[in-house]
């Protein structure tokens, strides 16, 4: 559970916060509020933007809510909005652009799930307070009416912001029954805001964890990604594990809590993984890196399956990186992550132990080239993951590992300058191979190209003439072996 920060800045006064939120868009929002009022309908700022304004957090969203049904909203904005769109209209949302500002208007509504359904059933409402009641948490159940900016907080969201606590507007069991994804959202807000989750909310999450299984993988994935990219992911992940939600959406994570006995000791893999995640985050340069964070969290998930008890109290996890890479691919695919994310994260998991074969610098230049080749565009992330994976409390060992990796990076930089490692191509391309061997396009060209790439990795840049000679030597060897130039001109 997240722990509230001590001596935290209190929430901004509501009127000042709303004024700041609307700075720049106030004329548009107030004019729109007046149009709705003239048409006999309500309009209010609502939800996350109000919460963030009160927390003095930047926000780009202007979310509005109204008692007018979507068809009526379209009538009210007709001729006033510069443009509008209806991509979410089945859920009661209409988007519009006015004077360079994008606004979204959602009709008061209530959502609930049939016990066997993965999709919410949407019903429209007529009361702002009832609309706020159906929202996930009290800190998101605040609004400001337009055009007068009257602050509406029927469920104590403002005091919750001051106390840094996540609490539901009504009974958490009712809230989670309406939308089970809110259980994961509680963990996500613990990560993003660093707030504590109220005990009754944690109890309901634990009792109702199995309900998360009716939610689509895509929605679960999105919440998990937001949680991981928050400022306090450890708190959110711990909440998922402790309530049993992780066992249903990311079961590999709680399984890292391996039993440790007095005869066979090894590090706490679960705690180690959370530390690696935090140490990887500390190296980020341009904001949250989802691929790096997923790789850091999942890099050791192959250990439970590969644990073996050895003589003398030793414990081994042979090939856990290979097993873990396959498990990572399977889990992220099940969560409907994009193919590039699945490929990149599983590749990092597969490579995360490669550096430990470097020893005290015994790698040849050929081995360094292969390290760079195998990492490809993931090299920078692999550097960060490898450094993050050092969690030993032995300062001398930690310093030695750091110095050794510093040395490896220096060697990579030197070879990169000398040999253009980023390109990492043979010195002859496919057309040149065909010309030298007098062959047409076919499998032999690919085999020759692959051979010259191995030569490039082993020996570095040898020059055009030497590459031609090596190609002819290899081709003659293929002829002798009966695998030669059957597709020659």
Short mmCIF file of N, CA and C in Angstrom, two decimals, residues 426 428 433 437 439 443-454 471 474-475:
data_model
loop_
_atom_site.label_atom_id
_atom_site.label_comp_id
_atom_site.label_asym_id
_atom_site.label_seq_id
_atom_site.Cartn_x
_atom_site.Cartn_y
_atom_site.Cartn_z
N UNK A 426 28.11 -6.85 -43.63
CA UNK A 426 29.29 -7.37 -44.32
C UNK A 426 29.87 -6.29 -45.24
N UNK A 428 30.63 -6.70 -48.29
CA UNK A 428 30.07 -6.86 -49.64
C UNK A 428 28.56 -7.02 -49.50
N UNK A 433 28.09 -9.68 -54.03
CA UNK A 433 28.27 -11.12 -53.89
C UNK A 433 27.92 -11.83 -55.19
N UNK A 437 30.69 -13.93 -57.51
CA UNK A 437 30.49 -15.37 -57.71
C UNK A 437 29.84 -15.71 -59.04
N UNK A 439 26.63 -15.37 -59.93
CA UNK A 439 25.39 -16.10 -59.67
C UNK A 439 24.20 -15.15 -59.73
N UNK A 443 19.18 -18.73 -52.80
CA UNK A 443 19.60 -19.07 -51.43
C UNK A 443 21.10 -18.91 -51.19
N UNK A 444 21.92 -19.17 -52.23
CA UNK A 444 23.37 -19.08 -52.06
C UNK A 444 23.80 -17.67 -51.68
N UNK A 445 23.12 -16.67 -52.21
CA UNK A 445 23.46 -15.28 -51.89
C UNK A 445 23.25 -15.03 -50.39
N UNK A 446 22.13 -15.52 -49.87
CA UNK A 446 21.85 -15.35 -48.46
C UNK A 446 22.87 -16.05 -47.59
N UNK A 447 23.30 -17.28 -47.99
CA UNK A 447 24.29 -18.01 -47.19
C UNK A 447 25.63 -17.29 -47.23
N UNK A 448 25.97 -16.76 -48.40
CA UNK A 448 27.23 -16.03 -48.52
C UNK A 448 27.21 -14.75 -47.67
N UNK A 449 26.09 -14.08 -47.72
CA UNK A 449 25.95 -12.84 -46.93
C UNK A 449 26.11 -13.15 -45.44
N UNK A 450 25.48 -14.22 -44.99
CA UNK A 450 25.56 -14.60 -43.59
C UNK A 450 26.99 -14.94 -43.20
N UNK A 451 27.70 -15.64 -44.09
CA UNK A 451 29.09 -15.97 -43.80
C UNK A 451 29.94 -14.72 -43.67
N UNK A 452 29.79 -13.78 -44.59
CA UNK A 452 30.58 -12.54 -44.53
C UNK A 452 30.24 -11.73 -43.29
N UNK A 453 28.99 -11.82 -42.82
CA UNK A 453 28.64 -11.13 -41.59
C UNK A 453 29.38 -11.76 -40.40
N UNK A 454 29.48 -13.09 -40.38
CA UNK A 454 30.24 -13.75 -39.32
C UNK A 454 31.72 -13.34 -39.37
N UNK A 471 35.30 -14.48 -49.70
CA UNK A 471 34.08 -14.96 -50.33
C UNK A 471 34.40 -16.08 -51.32
N UNK A 474 35.35 -19.24 -49.48
CA UNK A 474 34.16 -19.88 -48.93
C UNK A 474 33.36 -20.58 -50.02
N UNK A 475 33.22 -19.92 -51.19
CA UNK A 475 32.45 -20.51 -52.28
C UNK A 475 33.09 -21.80 -52.78
#
